[in-house]
Coordinates of C-alpha atoms in Angstrom, one line a residue:
Chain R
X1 CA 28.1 -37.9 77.9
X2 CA 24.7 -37.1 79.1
X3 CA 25.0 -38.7 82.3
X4 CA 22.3 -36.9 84.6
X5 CA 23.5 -38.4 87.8
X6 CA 24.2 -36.5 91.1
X7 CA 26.2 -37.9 92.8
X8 CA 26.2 -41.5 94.9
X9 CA 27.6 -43.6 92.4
X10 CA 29.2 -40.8 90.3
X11 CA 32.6 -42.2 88.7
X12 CA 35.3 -40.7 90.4
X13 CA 38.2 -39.5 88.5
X14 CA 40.3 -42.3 88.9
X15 CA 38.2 -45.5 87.8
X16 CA 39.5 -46.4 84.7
X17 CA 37.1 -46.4 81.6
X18 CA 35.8 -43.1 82.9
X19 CA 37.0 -40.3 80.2
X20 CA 36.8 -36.7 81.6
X21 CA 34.6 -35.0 84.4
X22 CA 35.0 -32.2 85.8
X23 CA 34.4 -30.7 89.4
X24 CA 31.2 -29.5 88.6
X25 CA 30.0 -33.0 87.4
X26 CA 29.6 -34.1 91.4
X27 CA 26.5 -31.1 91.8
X28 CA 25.4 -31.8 88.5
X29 CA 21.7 -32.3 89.2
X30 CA 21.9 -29.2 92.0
X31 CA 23.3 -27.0 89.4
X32 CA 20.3 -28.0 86.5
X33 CA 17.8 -27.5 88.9
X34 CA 19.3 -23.8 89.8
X35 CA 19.3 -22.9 86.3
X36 CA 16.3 -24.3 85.8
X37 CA 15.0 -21.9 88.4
X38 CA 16.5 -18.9 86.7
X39 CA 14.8 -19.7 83.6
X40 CA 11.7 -19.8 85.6
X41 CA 13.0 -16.3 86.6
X42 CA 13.4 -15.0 83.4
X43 CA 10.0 -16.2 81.9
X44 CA 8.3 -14.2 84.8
X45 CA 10.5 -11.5 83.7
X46 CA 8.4 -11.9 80.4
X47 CA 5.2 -12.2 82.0
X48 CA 5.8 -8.8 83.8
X49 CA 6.8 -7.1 80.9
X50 CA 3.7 -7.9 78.8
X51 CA 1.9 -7.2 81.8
X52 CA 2.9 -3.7 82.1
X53 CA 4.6 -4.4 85.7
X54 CA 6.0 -1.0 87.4
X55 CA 9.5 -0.6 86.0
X56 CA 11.1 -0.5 88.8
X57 CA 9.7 -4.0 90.3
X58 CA 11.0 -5.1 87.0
X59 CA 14.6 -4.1 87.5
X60 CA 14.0 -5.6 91.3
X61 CA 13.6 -9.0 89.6
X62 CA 16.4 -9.0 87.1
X63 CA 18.8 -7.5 89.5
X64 CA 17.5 -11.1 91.7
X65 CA 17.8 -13.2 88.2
X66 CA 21.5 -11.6 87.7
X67 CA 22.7 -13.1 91.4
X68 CA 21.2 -15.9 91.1
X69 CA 23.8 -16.0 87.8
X70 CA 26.7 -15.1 89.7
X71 CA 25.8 -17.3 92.9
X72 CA 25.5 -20.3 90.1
X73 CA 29.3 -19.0 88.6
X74 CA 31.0 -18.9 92.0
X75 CA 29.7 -22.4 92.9
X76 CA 31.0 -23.6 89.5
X77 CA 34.1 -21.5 90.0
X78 CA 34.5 -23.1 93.5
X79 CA 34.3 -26.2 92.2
X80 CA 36.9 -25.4 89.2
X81 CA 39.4 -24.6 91.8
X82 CA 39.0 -27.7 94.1
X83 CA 39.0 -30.1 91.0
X84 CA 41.0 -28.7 88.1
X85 CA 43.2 -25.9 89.6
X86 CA 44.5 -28.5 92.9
X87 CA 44.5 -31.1 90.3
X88 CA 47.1 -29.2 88.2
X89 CA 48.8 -28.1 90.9
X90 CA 49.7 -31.7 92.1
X91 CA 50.7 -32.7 88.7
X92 CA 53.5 -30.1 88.7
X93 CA 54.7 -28.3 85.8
X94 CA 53.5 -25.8 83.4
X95 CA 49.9 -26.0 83.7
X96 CA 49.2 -24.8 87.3
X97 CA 50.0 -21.3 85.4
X98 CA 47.8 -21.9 82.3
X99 CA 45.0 -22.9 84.7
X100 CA 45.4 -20.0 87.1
X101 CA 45.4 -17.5 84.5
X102 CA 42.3 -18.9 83.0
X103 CA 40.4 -18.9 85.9
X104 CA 41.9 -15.6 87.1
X105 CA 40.3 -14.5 83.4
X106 CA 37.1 -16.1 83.8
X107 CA 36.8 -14.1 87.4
X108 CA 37.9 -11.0 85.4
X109 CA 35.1 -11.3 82.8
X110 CA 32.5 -12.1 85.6
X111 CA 33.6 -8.6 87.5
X112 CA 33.1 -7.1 84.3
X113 CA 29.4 -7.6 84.1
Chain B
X1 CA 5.1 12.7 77.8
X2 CA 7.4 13.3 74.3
X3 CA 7.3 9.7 73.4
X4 CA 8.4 9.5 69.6
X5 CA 6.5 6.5 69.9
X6 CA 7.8 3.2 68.2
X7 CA 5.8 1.3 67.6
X8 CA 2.9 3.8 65.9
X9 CA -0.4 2.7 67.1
X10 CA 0.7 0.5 70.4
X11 CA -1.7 0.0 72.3
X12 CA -0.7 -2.5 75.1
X13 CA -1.7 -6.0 74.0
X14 CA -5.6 -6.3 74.7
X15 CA -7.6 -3.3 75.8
X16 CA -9.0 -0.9 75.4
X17 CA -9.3 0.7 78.6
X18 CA -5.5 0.7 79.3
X19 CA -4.7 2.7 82.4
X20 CA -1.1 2.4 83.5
X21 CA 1.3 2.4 80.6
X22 CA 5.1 2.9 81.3
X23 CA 7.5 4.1 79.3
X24 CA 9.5 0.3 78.4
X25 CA 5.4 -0.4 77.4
X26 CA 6.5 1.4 73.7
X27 CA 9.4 -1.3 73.2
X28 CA 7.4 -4.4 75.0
X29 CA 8.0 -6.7 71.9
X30 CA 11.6 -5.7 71.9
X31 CA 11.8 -6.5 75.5
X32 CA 10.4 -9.7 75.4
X33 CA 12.1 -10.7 72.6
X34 CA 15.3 -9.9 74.1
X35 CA 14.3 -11.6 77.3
X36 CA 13.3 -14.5 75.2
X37 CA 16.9 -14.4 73.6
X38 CA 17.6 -14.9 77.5
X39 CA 15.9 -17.7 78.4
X40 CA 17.7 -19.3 75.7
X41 CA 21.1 -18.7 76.8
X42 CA 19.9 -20.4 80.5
X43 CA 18.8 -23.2 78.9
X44 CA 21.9 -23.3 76.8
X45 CA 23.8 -23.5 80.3
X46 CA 21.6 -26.1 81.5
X47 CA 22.7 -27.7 78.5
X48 CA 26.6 -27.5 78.9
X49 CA 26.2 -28.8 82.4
X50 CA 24.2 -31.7 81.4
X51 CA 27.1 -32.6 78.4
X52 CA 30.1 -31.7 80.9
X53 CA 31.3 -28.8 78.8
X54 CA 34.5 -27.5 80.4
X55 CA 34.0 -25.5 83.3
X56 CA 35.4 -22.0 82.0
X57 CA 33.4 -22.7 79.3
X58 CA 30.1 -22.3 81.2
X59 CA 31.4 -19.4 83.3
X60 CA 31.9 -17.4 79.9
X61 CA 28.4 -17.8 79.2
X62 CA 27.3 -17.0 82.3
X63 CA 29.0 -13.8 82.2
X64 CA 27.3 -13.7 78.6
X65 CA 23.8 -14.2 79.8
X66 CA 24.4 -11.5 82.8
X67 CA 25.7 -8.9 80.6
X68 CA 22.6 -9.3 78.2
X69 CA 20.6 -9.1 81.7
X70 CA 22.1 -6.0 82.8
X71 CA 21.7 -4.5 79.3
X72 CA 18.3 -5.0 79.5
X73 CA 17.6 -3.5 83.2
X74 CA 20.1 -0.3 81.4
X75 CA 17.5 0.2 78.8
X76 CA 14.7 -0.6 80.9
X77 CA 15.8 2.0 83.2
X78 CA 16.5 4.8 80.5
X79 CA 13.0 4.7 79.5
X80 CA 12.2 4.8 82.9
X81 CA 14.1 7.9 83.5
X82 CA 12.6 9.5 79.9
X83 CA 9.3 8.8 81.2
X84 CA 8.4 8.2 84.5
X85 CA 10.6 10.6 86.2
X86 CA 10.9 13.1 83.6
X87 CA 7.2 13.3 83.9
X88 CA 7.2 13.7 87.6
X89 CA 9.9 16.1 87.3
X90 CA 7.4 18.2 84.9
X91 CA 4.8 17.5 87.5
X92 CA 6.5 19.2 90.0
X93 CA 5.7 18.9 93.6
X94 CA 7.4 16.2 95.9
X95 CA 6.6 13.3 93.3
X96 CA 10.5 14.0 91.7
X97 CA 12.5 13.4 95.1
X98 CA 10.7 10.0 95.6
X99 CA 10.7 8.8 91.9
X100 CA 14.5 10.0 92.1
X101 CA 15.3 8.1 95.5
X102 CA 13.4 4.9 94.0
X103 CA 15.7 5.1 90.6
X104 CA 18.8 5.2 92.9
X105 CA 18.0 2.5 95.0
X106 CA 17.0 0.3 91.8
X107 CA 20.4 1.4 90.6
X108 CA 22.5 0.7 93.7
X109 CA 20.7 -3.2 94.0
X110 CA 21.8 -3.5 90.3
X111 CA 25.0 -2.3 90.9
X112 CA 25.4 -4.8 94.1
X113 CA 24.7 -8.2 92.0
Chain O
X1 CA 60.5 -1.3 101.2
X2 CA 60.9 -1.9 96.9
X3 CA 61.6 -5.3 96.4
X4 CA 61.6 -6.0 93.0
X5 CA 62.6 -9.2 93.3
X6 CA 60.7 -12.3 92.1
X7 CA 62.6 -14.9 92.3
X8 CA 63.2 -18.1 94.1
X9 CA 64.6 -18.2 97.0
X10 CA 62.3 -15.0 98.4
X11 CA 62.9 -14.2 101.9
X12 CA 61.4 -11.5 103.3
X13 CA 62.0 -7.8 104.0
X14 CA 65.0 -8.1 105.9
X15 CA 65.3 -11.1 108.4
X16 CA 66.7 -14.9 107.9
X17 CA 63.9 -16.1 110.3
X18 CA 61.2 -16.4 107.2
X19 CA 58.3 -16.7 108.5
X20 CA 55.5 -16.1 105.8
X21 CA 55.9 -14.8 102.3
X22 CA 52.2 -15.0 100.1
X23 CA 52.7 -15.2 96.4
X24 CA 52.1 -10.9 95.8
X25 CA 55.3 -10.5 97.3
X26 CA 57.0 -10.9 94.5
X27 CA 55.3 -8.2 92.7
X28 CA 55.6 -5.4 95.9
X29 CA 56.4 -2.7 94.2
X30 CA 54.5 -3.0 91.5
X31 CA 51.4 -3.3 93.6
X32 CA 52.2 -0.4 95.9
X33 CA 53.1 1.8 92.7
X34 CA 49.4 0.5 90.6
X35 CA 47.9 1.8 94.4
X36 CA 49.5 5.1 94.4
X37 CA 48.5 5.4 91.2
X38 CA 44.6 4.9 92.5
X39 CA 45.6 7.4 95.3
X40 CA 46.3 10.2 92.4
X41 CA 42.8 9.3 91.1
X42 CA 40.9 9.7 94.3
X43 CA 42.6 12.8 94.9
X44 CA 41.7 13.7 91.1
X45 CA 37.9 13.4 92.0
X46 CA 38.4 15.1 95.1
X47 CA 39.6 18.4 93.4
X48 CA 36.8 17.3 90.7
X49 CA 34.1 17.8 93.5
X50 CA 35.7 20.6 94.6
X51 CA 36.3 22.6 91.1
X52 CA 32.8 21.9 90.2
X53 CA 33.4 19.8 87.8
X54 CA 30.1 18.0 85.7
X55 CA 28.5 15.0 87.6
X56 CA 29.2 12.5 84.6
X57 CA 33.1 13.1 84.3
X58 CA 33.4 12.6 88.1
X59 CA 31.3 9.8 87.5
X60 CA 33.6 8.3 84.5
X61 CA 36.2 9.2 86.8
X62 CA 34.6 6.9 89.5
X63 CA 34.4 4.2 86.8
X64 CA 38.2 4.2 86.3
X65 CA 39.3 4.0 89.7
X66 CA 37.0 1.1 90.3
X67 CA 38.0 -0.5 87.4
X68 CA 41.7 -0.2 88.4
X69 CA 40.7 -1.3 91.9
X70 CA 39.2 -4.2 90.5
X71 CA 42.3 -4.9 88.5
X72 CA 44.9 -4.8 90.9
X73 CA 42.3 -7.5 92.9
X74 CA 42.6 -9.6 90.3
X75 CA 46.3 -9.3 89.8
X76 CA 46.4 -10.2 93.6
X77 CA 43.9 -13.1 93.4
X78 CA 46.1 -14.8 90.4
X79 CA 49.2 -14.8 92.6
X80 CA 47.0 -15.8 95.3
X81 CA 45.7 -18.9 93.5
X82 CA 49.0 -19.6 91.8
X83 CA 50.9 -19.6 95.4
X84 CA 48.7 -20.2 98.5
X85 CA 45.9 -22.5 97.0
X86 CA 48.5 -24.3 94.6
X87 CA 50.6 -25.0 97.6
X88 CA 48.1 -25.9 99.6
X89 CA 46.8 -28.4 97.1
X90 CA 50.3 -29.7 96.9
X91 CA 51.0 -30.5 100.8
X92 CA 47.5 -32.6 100.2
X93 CA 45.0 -32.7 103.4
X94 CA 42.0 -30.6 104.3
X95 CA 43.7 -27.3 103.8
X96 CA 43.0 -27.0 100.0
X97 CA 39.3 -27.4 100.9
X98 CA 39.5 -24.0 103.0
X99 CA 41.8 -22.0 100.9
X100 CA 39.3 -22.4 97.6
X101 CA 36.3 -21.6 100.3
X102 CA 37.7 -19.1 101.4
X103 CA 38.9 -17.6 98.0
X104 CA 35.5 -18.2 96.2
X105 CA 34.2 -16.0 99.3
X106 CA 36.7 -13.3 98.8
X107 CA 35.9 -13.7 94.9
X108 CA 32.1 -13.1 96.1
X109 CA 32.7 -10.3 97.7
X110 CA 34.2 -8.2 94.9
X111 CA 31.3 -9.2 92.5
X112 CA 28.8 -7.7 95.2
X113 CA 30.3 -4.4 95.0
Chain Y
X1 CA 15.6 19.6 99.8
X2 CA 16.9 18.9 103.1
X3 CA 20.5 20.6 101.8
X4 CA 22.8 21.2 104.7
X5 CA 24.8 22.9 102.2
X6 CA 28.5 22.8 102.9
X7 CA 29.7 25.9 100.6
X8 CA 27.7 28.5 103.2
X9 CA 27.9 31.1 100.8
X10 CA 27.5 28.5 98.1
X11 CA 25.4 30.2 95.5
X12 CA 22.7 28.7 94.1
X13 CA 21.3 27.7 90.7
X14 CA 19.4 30.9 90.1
X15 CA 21.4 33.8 91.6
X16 CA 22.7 36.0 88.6
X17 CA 26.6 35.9 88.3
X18 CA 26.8 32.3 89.2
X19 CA 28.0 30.3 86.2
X20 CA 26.7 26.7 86.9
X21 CA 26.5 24.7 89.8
X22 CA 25.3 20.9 89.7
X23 CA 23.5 19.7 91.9
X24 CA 26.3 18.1 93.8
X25 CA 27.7 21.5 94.6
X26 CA 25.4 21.4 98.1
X27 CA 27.0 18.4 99.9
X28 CA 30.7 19.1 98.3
X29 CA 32.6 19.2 102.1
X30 CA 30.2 15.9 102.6
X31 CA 31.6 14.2 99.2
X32 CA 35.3 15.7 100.0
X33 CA 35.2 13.7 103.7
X34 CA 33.6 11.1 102.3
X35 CA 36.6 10.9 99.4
X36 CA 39.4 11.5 101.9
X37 CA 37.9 8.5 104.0
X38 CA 38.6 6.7 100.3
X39 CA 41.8 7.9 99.8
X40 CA 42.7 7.1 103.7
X41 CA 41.5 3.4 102.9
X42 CA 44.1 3.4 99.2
X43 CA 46.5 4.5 101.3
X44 CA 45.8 1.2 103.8
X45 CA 46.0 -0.5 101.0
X46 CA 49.9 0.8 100.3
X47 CA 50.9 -0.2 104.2
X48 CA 49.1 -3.6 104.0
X49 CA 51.2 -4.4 100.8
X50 CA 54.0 -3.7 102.3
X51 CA 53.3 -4.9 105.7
X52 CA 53.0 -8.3 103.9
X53 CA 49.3 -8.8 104.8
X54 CA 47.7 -11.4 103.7
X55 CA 46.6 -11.9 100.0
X56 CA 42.9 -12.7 101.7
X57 CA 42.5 -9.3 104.0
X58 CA 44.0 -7.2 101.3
X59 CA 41.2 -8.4 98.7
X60 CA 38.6 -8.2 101.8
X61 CA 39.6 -4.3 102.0
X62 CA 39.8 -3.4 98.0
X63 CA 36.0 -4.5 98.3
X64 CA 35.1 -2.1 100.9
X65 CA 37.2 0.4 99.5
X66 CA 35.1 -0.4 95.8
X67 CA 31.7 -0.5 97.5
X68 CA 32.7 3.2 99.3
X69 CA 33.4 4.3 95.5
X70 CA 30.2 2.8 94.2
X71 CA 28.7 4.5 97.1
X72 CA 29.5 7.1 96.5
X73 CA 28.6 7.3 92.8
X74 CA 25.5 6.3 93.6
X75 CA 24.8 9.5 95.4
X76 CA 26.7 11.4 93.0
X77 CA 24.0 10.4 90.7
X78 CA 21.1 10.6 93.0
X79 CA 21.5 13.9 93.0
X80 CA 22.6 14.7 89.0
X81 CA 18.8 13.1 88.6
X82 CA 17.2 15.1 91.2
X83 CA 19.0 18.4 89.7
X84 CA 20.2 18.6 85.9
X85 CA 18.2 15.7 84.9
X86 CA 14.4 16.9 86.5
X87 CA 16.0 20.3 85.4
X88 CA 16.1 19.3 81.9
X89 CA 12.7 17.8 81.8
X90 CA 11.3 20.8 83.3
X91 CA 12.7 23.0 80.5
X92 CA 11.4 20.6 78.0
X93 CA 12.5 20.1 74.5
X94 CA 15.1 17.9 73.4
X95 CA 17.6 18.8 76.6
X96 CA 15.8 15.8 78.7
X97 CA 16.8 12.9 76.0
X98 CA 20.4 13.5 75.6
X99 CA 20.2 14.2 79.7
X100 CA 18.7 11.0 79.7
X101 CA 20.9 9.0 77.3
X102 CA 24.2 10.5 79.1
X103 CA 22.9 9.5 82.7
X104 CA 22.1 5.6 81.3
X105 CA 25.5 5.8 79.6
X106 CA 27.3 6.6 83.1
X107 CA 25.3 4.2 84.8
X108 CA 26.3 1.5 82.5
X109 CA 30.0 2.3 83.2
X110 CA 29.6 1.8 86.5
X111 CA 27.6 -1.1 86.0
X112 CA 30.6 -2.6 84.0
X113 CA 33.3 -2.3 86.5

C-alpha cells in the first residue's frame, strides 16, 4: 500500500475491501512530515560537523534530534495501544497477552536507548 | 594537545588559515559518515510509515536510529573530554570548572531525552 | 501483607467490600520484594560514598539500580496495560481514550529521566 | 572550589598520609542526604505497593525516584571530571586517555538505562 492520505476519507477498519491499517495509518501524513523534520535535523547535524561547530552545541542538537525520536515513538506507541492493543482486547482470547507483551518490549527497548 | 592524530595530515576541509579545530575535527569524515548512516535510517522510517509496516516494527527502528544517535554524541563527547577539557585542565586557571560544568550539563540534557 | 495469589477471583487485602484491585496486585509480593531489593542497592551506594569508594563503581552502581528501577516500571506497566487499559477497552466508551493518554504520558515520563 | 566540605577534618588530595580521596569525598554528608532522600522515596515505593496505589501514581513516583538517581550521577560525575579526570591531564602522559575512555564508558551506562 502506498496510500499517502491523512486522514478525511481514510478507510476505516471495517469497510470491507480494505486489507490491514494500522492506528498509525490515521496521522500518516503528520508523522512523514515529523520525520521529515528530523532528517532535516540530522543533515544540519552534518553541516555542523564539517563546519567545525563547538562540540558541545553539537551534542545540544542531537540530544534535540534524539526527542524528537522518542516524541515520534510515543505518538506511534499511543496510537498502537488505542488501535491494536483495545482492538485485541475486545476480541478476547489469547492475543491481548501477545500484544501487551510486545508493546511492553517495544517500551523496554525504547528505555534502553 | 596529545592527538595521535588520525587522519595524518587533516587539515579541516578548505583552509589554510584554520583557527578553531576541535577535537571530533580529527574524525570529521567518520562523523559524517556515521551521521550520514543516520539520515538513512530516518528516511528508512519515513519509509515504513508510508508502506504501513507494523507498528512495533517502526518503534524498533526508532529505538535503532536513537541508539546510533546517542553513540555518536558518546564519542563526540569523549573527544571532547580528551581535548577540549583536558586542555583546559592543563591550562589551568578557572577555564576547567566552566568547561567541566558545560560537559555536565551537555551530559544531563542527553541523559533527559 | 504477601499475597501471592494471582488468581481469579482476587479480592483484596482483607475485606468482601472490593472496591478496586489494578492488575499489579497479583504480583504484590514480588514487587515489594524486587523494591527491597533496590533499597539494598541504594543503601550499597550509600556506604560506597561513605567508604570512599572510586567515582566509576558508584557510578556502575547507579546504572544498576536505575536499570532495575526501570524494570520493575515496565513489569508494572505490562500488568497495567494487560488489566486497566484492556478492561477499559472492553467496557467500550471514552474511557479507553484516557487510560492510553494517560499511559503514553506515564510512558513519557520514564523516557525523560 | 566553592567546597563546603562535609568530612571537617576531611583530608585533602595532597596531605601526606592520606591514601586517595576522589573528588567526591568533599560533598559526601551532601551525597549521603541526598541518597537517604532516595532510599526514603524506594521505601514509598514498598507502602504504595502495598497500599494498592494506583498502577499510574506508582510509575509517576519510580520516575522521580530515577531522575533523583540520574541526578545524582550527574553530579557524581561533575565532579570525577573536575578532580581525577583534569588531575590526569595535568599529570600528562597516557593517565588522561584511559581517564578519558573509563568516564565515556560510565556515561554510556547511564545513558543506556
Amino acid at each position: 500500500m502506498t496510500t499517502t492520505e491523512a486522514g478525511a476519507t481514510a478507510p476505516s477498519e471495517d469497510d470491507g475491501r480494505e486489507t490491514v491499517t494500522y492506528g498509525y495509518h490515521h496521522h500518516k501524513s503528520e508523522h512523514v512530515k515529523r520525520l521529515r523534520r528530523i532528517e532535516g535535523q540530522i543533515r544540519g547535524l552534518q553541516r555542523m560537523v564539517d563546519e567545525d561547530v563547538y562540540c558541545i552545541d553539537i551534542l545540544t542538537q542531537v540530544s534535540a534530534s534524539t526527542k524528537a525520536l522518542q516524541s515520534f515513538a510515543l505518538q506511534l506507541l499511543e496510537e498502537h495501544l488505542r488501535h491494536c492493543v483495545a482492538d485485541a482486547a475486545v476480541k478476547g482470547g489469547a492475543e491481548i497477552d501477545a500484544k501487551v507483551e510486545e508493546a511492553t518490549k517495544a517500551i523496554g527497548r525504547l528505555l534502553r536507548t
